[in-house]
Short mmCIF file of C-alpha atoms in Angstrom, two decimals:
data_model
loop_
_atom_site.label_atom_id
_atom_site.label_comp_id
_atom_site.label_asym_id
_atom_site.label_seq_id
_atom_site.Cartn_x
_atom_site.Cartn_y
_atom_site.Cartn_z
CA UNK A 1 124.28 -97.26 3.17
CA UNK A 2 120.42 -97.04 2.69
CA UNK A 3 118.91 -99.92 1.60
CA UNK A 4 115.69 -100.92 -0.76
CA UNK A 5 113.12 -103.34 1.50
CA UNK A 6 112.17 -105.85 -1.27
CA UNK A 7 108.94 -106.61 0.24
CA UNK A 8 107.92 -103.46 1.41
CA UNK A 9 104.39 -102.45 -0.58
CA UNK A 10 106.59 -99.11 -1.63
CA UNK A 11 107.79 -99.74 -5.41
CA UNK A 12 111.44 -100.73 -5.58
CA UNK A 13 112.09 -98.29 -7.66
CA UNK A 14 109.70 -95.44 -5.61
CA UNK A 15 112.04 -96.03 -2.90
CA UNK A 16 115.40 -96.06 -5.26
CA UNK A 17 114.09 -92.17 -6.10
CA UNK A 18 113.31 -91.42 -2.47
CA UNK A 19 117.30 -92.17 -1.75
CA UNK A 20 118.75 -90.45 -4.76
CA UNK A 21 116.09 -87.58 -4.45
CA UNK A 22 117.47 -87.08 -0.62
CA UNK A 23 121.38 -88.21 -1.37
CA UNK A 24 120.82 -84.86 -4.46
CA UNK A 25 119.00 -82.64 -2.20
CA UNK A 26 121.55 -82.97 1.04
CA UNK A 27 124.48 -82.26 -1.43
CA UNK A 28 125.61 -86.00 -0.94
CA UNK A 29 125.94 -85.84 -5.00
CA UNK A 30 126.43 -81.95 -5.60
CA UNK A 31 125.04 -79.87 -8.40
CA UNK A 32 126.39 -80.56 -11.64
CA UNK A 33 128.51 -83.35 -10.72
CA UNK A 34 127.77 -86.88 -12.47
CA UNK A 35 125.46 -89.55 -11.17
CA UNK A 36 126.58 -93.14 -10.84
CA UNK A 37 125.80 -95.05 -14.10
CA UNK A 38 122.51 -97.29 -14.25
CA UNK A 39 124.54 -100.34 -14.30
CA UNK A 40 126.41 -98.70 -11.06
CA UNK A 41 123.43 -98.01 -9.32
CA UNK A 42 121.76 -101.26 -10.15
CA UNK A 43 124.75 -103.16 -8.91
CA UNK A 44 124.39 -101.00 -5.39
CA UNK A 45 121.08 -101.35 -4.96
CA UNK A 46 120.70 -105.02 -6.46
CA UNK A 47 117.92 -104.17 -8.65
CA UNK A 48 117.43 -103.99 -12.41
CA UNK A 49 118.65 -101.49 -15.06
CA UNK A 50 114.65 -100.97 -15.45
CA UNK A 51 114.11 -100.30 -12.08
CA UNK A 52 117.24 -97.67 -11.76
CA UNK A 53 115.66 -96.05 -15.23
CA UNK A 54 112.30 -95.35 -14.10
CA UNK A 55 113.90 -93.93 -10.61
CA UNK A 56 115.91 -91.99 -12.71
CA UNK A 57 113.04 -90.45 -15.20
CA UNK A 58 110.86 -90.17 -12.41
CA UNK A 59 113.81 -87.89 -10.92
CA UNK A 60 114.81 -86.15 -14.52
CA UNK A 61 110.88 -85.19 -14.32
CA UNK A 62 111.24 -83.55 -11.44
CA UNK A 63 114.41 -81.31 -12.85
CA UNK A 64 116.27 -82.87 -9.72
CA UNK A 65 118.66 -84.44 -12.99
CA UNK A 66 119.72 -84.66 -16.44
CA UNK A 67 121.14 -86.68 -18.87
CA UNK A 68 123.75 -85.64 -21.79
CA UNK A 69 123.68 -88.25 -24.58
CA UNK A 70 126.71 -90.04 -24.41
CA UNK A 71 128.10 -88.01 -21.48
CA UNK A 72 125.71 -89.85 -18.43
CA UNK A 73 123.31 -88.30 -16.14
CA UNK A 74 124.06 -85.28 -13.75
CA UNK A 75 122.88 -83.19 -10.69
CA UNK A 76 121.14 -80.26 -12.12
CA UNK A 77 122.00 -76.76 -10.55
CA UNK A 78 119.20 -75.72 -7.86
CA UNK A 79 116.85 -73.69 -9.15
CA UNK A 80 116.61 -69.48 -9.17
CA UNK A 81 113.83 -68.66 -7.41
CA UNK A 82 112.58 -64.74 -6.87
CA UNK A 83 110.61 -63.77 -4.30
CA UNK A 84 107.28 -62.07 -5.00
CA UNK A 85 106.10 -61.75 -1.53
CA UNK A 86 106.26 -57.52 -2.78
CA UNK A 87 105.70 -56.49 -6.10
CA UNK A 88 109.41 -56.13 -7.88
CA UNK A 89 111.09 -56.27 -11.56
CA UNK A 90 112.92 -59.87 -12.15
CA UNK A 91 116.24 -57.57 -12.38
CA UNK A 92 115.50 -55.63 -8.98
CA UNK A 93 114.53 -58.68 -7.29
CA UNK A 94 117.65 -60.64 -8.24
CA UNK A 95 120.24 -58.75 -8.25
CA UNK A 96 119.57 -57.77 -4.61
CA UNK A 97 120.55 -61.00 -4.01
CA UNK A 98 123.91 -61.23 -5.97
CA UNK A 99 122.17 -62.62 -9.38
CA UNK A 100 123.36 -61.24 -12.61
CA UNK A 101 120.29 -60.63 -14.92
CA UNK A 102 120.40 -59.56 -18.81
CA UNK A 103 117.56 -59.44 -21.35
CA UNK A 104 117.54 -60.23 -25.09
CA UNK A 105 115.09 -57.56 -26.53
CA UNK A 106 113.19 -59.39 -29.10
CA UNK A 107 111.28 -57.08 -30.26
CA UNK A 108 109.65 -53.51 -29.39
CA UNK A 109 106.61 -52.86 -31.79
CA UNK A 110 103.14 -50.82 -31.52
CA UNK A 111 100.36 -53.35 -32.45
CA UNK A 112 96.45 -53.37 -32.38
CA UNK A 113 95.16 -54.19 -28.86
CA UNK A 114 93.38 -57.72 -28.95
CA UNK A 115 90.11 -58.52 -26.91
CA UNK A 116 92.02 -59.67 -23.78
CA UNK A 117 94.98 -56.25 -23.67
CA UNK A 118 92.23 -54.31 -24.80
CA UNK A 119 90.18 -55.46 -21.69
CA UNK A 120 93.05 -55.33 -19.01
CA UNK A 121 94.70 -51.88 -20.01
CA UNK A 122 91.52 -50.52 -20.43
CA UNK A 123 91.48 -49.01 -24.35
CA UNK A 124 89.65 -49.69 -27.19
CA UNK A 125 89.84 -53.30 -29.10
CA UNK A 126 92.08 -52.28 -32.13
CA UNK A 127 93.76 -49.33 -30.40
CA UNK A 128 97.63 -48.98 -30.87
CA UNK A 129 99.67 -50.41 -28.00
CA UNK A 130 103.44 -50.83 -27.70
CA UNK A 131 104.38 -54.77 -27.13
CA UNK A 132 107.60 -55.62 -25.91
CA UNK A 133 108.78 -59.19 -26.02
CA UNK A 134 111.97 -59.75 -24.03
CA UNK A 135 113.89 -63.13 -22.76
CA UNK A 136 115.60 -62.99 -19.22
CA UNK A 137 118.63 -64.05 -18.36
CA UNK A 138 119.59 -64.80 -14.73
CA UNK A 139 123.71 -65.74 -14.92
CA UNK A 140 123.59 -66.23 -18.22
CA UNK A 141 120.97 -68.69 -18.20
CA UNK A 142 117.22 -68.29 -20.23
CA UNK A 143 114.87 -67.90 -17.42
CA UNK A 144 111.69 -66.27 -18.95
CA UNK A 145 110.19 -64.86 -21.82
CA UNK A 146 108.55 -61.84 -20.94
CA UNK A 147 105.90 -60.01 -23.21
CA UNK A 148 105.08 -56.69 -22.32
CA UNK A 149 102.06 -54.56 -23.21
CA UNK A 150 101.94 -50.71 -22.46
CA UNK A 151 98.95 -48.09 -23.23
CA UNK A 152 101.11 -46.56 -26.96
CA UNK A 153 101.48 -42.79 -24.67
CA UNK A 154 103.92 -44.77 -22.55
CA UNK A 155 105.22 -47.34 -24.12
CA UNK A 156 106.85 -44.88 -26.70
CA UNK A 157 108.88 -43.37 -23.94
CA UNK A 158 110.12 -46.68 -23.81
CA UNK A 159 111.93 -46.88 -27.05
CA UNK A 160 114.86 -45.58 -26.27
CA UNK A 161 115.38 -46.94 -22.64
CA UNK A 162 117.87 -49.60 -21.91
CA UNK A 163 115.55 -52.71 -21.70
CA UNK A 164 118.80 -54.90 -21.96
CA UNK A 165 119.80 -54.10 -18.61
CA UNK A 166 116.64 -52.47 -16.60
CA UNK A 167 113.51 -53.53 -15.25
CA UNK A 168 110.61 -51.65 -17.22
CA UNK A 169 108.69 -51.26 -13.72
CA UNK A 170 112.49 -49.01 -12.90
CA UNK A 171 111.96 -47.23 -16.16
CA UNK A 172 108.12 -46.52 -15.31
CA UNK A 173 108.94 -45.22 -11.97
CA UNK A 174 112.22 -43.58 -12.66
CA UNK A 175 112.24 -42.43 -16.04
CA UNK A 176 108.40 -42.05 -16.47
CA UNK A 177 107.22 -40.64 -13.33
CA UNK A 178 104.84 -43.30 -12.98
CA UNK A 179 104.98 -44.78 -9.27
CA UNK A 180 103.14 -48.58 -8.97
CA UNK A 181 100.77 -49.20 -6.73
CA UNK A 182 99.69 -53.40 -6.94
CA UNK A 183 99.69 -55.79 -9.29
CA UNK A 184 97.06 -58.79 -10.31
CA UNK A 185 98.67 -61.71 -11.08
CA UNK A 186 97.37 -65.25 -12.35
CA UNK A 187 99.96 -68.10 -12.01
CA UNK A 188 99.03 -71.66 -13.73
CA UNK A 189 101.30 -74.55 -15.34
CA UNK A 190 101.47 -75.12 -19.44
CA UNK A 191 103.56 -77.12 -22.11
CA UNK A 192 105.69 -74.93 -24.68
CA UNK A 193 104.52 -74.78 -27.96
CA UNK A 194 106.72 -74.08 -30.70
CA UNK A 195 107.11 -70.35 -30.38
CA UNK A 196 107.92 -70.90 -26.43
CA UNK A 197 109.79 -73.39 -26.97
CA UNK A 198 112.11 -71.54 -29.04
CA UNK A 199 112.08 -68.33 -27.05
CA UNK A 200 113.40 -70.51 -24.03
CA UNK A 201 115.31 -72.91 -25.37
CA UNK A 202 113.63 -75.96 -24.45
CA UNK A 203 112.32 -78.84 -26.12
CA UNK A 204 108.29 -78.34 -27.09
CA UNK A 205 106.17 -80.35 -24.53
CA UNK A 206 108.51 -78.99 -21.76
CA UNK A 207 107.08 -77.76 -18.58
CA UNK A 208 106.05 -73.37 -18.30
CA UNK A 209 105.01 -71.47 -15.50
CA UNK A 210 103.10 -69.11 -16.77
CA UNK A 211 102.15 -65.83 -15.08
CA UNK A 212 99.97 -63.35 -16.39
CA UNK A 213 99.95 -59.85 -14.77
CA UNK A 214 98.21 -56.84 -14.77
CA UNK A 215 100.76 -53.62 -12.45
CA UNK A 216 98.86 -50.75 -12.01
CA UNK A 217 99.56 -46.97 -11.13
CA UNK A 218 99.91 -45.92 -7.18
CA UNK A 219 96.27 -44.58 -7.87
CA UNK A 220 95.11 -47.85 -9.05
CA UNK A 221 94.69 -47.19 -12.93
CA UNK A 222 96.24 -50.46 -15.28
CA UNK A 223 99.72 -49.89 -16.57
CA UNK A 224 101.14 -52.62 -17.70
CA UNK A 225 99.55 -55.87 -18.82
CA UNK A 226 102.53 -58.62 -18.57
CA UNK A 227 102.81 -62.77 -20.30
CA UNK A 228 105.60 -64.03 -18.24
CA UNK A 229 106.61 -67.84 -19.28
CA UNK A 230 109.21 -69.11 -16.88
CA UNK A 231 111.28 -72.25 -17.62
CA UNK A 232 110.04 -74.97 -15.19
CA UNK A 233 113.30 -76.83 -15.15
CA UNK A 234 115.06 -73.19 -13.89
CA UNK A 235 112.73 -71.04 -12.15
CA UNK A 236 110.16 -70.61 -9.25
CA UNK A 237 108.55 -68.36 -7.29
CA UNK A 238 108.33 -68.09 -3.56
CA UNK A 239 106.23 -66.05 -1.40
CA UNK A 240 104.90 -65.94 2.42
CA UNK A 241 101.33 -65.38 2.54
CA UNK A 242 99.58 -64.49 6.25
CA UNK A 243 96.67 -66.25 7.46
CA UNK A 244 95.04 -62.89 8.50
CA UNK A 245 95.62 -59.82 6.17
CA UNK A 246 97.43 -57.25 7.18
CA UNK A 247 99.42 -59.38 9.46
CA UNK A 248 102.84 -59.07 8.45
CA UNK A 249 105.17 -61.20 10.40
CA UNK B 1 84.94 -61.04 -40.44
CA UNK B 2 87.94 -60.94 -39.21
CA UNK B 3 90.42 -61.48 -42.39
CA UNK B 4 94.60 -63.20 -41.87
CA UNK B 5 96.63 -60.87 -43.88
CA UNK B 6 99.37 -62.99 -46.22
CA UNK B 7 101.52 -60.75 -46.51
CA UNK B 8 102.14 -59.91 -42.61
CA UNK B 9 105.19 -61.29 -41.00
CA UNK B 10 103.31 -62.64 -38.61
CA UNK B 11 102.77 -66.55 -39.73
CA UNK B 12 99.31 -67.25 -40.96
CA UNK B 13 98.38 -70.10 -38.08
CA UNK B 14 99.41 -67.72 -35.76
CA UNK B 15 97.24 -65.15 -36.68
CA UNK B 16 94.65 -67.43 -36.80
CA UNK B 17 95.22 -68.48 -33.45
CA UNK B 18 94.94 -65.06 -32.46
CA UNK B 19 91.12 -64.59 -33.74
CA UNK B 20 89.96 -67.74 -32.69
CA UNK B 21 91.72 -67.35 -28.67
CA UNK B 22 89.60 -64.03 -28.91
CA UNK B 23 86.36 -65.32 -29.94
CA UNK B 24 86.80 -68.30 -26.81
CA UNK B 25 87.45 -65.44 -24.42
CA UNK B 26 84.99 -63.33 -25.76
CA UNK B 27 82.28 -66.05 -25.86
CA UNK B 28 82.11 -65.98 -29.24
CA UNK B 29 82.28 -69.36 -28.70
CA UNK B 30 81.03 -70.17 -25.49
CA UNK B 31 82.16 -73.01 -23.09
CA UNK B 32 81.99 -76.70 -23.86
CA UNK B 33 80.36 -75.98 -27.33
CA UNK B 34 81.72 -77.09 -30.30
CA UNK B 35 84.79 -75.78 -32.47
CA UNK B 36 83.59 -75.17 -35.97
CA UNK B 37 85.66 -78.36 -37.71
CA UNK B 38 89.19 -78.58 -39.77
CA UNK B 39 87.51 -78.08 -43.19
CA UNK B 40 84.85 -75.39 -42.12
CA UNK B 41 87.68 -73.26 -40.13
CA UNK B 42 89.98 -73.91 -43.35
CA UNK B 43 87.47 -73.23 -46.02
CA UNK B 44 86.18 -70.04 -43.81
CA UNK B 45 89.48 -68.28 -43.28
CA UNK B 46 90.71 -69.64 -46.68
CA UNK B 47 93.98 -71.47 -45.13
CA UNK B 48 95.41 -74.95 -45.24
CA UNK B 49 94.38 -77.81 -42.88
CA UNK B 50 97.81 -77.92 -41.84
CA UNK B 51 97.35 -73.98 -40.67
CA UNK B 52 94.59 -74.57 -38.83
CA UNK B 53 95.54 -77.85 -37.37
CA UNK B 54 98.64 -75.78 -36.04
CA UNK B 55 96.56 -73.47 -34.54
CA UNK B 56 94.18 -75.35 -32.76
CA UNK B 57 96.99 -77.54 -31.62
CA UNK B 58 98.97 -74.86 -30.07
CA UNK B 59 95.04 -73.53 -28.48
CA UNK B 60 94.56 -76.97 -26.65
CA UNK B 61 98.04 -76.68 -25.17
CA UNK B 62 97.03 -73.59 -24.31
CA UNK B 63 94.16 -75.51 -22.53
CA UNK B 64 91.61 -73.39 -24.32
CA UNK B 65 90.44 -76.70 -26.55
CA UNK B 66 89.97 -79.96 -25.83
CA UNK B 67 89.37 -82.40 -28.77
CA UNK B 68 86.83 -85.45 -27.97
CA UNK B 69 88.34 -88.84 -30.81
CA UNK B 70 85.76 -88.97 -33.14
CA UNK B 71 83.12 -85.90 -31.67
CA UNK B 72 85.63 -82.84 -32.86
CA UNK B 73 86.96 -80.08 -30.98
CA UNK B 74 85.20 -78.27 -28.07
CA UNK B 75 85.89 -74.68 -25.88
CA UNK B 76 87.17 -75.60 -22.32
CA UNK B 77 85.66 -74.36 -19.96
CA UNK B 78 87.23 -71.66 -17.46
CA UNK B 79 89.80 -72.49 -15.20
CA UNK B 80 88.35 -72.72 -11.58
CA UNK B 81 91.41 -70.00 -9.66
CA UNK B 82 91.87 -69.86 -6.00
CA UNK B 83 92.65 -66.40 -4.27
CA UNK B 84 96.15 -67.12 -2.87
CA UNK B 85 96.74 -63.47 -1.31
CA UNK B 86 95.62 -64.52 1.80
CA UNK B 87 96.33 -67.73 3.43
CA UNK B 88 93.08 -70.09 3.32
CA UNK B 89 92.53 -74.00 2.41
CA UNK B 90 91.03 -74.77 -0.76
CA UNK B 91 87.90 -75.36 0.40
CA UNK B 92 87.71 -72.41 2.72
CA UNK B 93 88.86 -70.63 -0.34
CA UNK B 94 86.30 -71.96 -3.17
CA UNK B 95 83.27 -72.78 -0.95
CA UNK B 96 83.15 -68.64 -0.22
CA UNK B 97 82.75 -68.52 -4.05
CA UNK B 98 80.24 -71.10 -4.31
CA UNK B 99 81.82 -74.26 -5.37
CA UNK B 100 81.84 -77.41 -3.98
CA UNK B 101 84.78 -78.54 -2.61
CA UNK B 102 85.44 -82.78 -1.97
CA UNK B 103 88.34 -84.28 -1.14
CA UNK B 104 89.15 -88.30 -1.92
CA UNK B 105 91.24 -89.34 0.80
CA UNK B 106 93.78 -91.87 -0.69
CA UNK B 107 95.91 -92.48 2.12
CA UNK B 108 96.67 -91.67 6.16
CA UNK B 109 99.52 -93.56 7.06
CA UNK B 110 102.75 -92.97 9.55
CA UNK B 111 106.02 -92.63 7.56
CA UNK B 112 109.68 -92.11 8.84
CA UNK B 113 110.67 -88.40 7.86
CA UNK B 114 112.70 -88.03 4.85
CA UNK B 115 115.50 -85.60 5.06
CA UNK B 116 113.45 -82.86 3.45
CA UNK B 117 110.35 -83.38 5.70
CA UNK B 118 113.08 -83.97 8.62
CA UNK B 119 114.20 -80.20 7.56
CA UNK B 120 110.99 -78.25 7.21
CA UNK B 121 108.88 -79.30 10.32
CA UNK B 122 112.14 -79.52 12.35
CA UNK B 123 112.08 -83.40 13.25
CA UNK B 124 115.19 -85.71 13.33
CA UNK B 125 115.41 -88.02 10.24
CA UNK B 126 113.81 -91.25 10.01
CA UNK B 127 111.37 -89.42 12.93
CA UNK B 128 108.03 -91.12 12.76
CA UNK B 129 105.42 -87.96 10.83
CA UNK B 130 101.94 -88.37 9.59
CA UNK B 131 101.33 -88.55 5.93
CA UNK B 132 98.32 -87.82 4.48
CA UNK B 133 97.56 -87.77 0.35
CA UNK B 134 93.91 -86.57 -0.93
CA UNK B 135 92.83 -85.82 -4.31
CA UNK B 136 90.60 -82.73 -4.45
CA UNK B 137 87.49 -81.92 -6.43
CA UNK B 138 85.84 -78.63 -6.84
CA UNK B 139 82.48 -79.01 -8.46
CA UNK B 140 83.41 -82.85 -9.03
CA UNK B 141 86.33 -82.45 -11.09
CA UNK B 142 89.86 -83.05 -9.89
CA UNK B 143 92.04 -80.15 -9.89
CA UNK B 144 94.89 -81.51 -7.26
CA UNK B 145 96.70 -84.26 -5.37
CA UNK B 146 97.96 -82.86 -2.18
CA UNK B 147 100.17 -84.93 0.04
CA UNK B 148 100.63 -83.05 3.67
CA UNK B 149 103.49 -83.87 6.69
CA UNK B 150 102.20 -82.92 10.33
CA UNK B 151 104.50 -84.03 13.09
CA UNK B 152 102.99 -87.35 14.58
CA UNK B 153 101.26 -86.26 17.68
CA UNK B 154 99.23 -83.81 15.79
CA UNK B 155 99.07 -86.24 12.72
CA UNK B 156 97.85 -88.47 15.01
CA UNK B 157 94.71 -85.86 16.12
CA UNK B 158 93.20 -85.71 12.65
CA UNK B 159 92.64 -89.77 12.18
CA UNK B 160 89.54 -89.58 13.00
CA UNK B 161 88.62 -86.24 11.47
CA UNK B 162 85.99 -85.67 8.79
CA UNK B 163 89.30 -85.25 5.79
CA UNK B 164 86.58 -85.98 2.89
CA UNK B 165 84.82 -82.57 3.32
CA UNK B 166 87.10 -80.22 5.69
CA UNK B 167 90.39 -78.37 5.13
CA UNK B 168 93.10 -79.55 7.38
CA UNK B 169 93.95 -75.79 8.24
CA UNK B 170 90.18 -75.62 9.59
CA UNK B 171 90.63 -79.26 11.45
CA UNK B 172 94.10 -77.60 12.85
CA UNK B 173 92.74 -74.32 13.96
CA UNK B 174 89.33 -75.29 15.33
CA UNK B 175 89.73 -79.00 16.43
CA UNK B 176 93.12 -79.02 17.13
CA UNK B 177 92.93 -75.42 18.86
CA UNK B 178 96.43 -74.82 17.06
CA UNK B 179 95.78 -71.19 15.26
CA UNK B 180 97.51 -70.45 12.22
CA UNK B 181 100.07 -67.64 11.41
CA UNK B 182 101.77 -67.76 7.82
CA UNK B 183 103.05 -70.13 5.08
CA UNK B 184 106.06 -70.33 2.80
CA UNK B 185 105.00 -71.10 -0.78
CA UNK B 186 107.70 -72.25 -3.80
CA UNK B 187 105.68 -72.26 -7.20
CA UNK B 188 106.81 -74.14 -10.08
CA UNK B 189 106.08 -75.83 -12.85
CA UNK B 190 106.33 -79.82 -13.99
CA UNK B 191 105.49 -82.30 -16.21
CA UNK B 192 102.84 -85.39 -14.52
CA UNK B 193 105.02 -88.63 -13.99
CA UNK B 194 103.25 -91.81 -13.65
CA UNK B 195 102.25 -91.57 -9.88
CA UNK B 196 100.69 -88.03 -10.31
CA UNK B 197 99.33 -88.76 -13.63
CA UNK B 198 97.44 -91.42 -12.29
CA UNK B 199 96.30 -89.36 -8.96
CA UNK B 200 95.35 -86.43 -11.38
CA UNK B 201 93.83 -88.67 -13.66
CA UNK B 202 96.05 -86.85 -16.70
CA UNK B 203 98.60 -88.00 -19.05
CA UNK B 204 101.72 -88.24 -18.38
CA UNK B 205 103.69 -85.15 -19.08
CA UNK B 206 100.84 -83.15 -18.58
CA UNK B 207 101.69 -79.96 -16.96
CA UNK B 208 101.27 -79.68 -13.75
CA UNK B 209 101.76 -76.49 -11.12
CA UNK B 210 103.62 -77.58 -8.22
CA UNK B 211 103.74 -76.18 -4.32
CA UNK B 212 105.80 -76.18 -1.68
CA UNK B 213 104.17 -74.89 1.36
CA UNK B 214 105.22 -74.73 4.90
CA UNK B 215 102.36 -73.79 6.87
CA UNK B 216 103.56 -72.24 10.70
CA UNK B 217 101.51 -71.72 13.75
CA UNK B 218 100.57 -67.79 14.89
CA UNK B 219 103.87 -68.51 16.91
CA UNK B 220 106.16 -68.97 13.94
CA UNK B 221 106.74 -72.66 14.73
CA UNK B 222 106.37 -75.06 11.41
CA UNK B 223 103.47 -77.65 12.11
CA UNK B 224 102.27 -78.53 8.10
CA UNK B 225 104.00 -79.30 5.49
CA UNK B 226 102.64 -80.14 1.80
CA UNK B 227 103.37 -80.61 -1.71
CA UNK B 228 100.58 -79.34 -3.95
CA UNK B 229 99.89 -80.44 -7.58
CA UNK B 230 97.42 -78.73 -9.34
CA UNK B 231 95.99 -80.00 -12.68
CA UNK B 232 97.44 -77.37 -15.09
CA UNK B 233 94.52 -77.29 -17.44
CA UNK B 234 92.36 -77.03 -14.62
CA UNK B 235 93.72 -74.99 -11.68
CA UNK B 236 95.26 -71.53 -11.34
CA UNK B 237 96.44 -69.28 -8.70
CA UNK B 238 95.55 -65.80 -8.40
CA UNK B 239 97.11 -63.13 -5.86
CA UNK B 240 97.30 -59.51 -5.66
CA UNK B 241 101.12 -58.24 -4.25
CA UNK B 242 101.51 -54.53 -3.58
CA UNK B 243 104.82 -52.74 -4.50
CA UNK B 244 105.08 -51.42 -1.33
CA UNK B 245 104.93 -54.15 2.05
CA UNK B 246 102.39 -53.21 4.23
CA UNK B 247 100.13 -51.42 1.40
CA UNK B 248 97.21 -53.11 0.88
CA UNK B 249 95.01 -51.17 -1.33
#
């Protein structure tokens, strides 16, 4: 069994998280099964019940754990992941790969184009556009919340598509006759406020990735100006990126 | 002016959110000056304290405020982005641009290889790897902590290189004649814990964008591997991914 070096100038309880962290991520304790108790751990390791708790936090932090009050602390579930190396709908991307993905429409309304939608899709400040707001579910778990903005012409073709089971980029392409070309995206790291928060179903102050992207037509004009908010404790992205453009190998 | 309507569904702080996120972005109110206060925004858009306390509340999570104790509330400035479509250091990356890109080096030491390090640059366990940690600073403010594994005997090449002002992938390529092909990124998001809090000079359970990258040589063979934390009120990504691989456009 690994063992903590008491006078090593790591922290005690930097090196307790370095073992769990590595016993969680080679399977030694498996997703969703239940961690040893503090007073467990503390009796392995011959440390104290406050250094096993901040090893712990440290590793709940990290979304490598979490604790159910009353219940003890378990092996969270690794997380989804979709890769955005091309340009692809969540529900494309996924189920390619054998994931399950739903979405609760939340709503589907035309609204007055703010500064920034006005900017990105190109139309007047004030000018009708359609917003969709939809959360994602990848097996049956929240994911993202998803808000959608379309120039009103095509948005409205959108009403009556199924947006509980399809990708809107499929419904643009398929239903629309509108083929993509690229897409802009900005990717940065927030807190939920209240309204994310309860979209998501996490507690306010929780961790957000939050995406904001701008798909245009194959001949370049803006399309579709996305807010994606991904739950940090359940999602990532992953993408290969070449030194030298073009370079694809 | 721009007037809240009462009577709209949409919740009064919300809407005036709304016009006040458009006047930052617009310049209305430009960059580090100050927020008109509490009682001005309260008696101007006739509201509660409590509204607009809500609303400014949920724009500094937003990281578009920042409130000084005692001075009132000021417009952040822009977050600083890196281009991430093609593969380039941050300094490489920002100095094109015209910032100034430092680096604080906080530690170059020799580590045994965890089992995740072990797994990405193909060592055995326990193997001996370099381990290198710098904070960065573009235009003297810290926007990451990045803590990179090379496999010893290269690890071993860049003791002795200039790590204050130069990008590893520069020392690697042009010192180390070892040029680079492409990396494997994971994106996600997490709250600070103590350790990066303190690096990052935030508080804890600020958010915080996290990567994973895996950096191979032109011959496909892993050589660097990092863990990026960006300052999440600082720092954002920004790529452009085509729907099509291959079309770059």
């Amino acid at each position: 069994m690994a063992e903590l070096l008491p006078l090593s100038p790591v922290p005690l309880y930097s090196q307790l998280k370095e073992i769990l962290r590595t016993r969680i991520l080679d399977g030694s304790y498996p997703p969703l099964s239940r961690m040893p108790s503090e007073a467990e751990l503390g009796k392995a390791f011959e440390v104290s019940r406050i250094t096993v708790r901040q090893a712990l936090g440290d590793l709940q932090k990290e979304g490598l754990i979490f604790k159910i009050h009353g219940k003890g602390t378990f092996v969270a579930k690794p997380k989804a992941f979709q890769n955005v190396s091309t340009l692809q709908g969540l529900g494309e991307s996924m189920t390619q790969r054998g994931y399950e993905v739903i979405n609760r429409l939340r709503s589907f309304k035309t609204v007055p184009a703010n500064a920034q939608v006005a900017a990105r899709l190109q139309v007047a400040e004030g000018e009708n556009v359609v917003q969709i707001k939809r959360a994602r579910l990848v097996n049956r778990e929240l994911v993202s919340l998803e808000i959608t903005w379309l120039p009103e012409h095509v948005g409205k073709r959108l009403e009556k598509a199924d947006l509980v089971s399809r990708d809107i980029f499929l419904i643009l392409e398929n239903d629309c006759a509108l083929p993509l070309g690229h897409a802009d995206l900005a990717i940065d790291a927030i807190l939920a406020d209240a309204e994310l928060a309860g979209a998501l179903e996490v507690e306010e102050g929780s961790p957000v990735m939050r995406i904001e992207r701008l798909t245009h037509t194959a001949d370049g004009a803006p399309l579709d100006y996305e807010h994606l908010y991904y739950r940090g404790d359940a999602f990532q992205y992953r993408l290969r990126i070449d030194r030298h453009k073009g370079q694809h190998s």
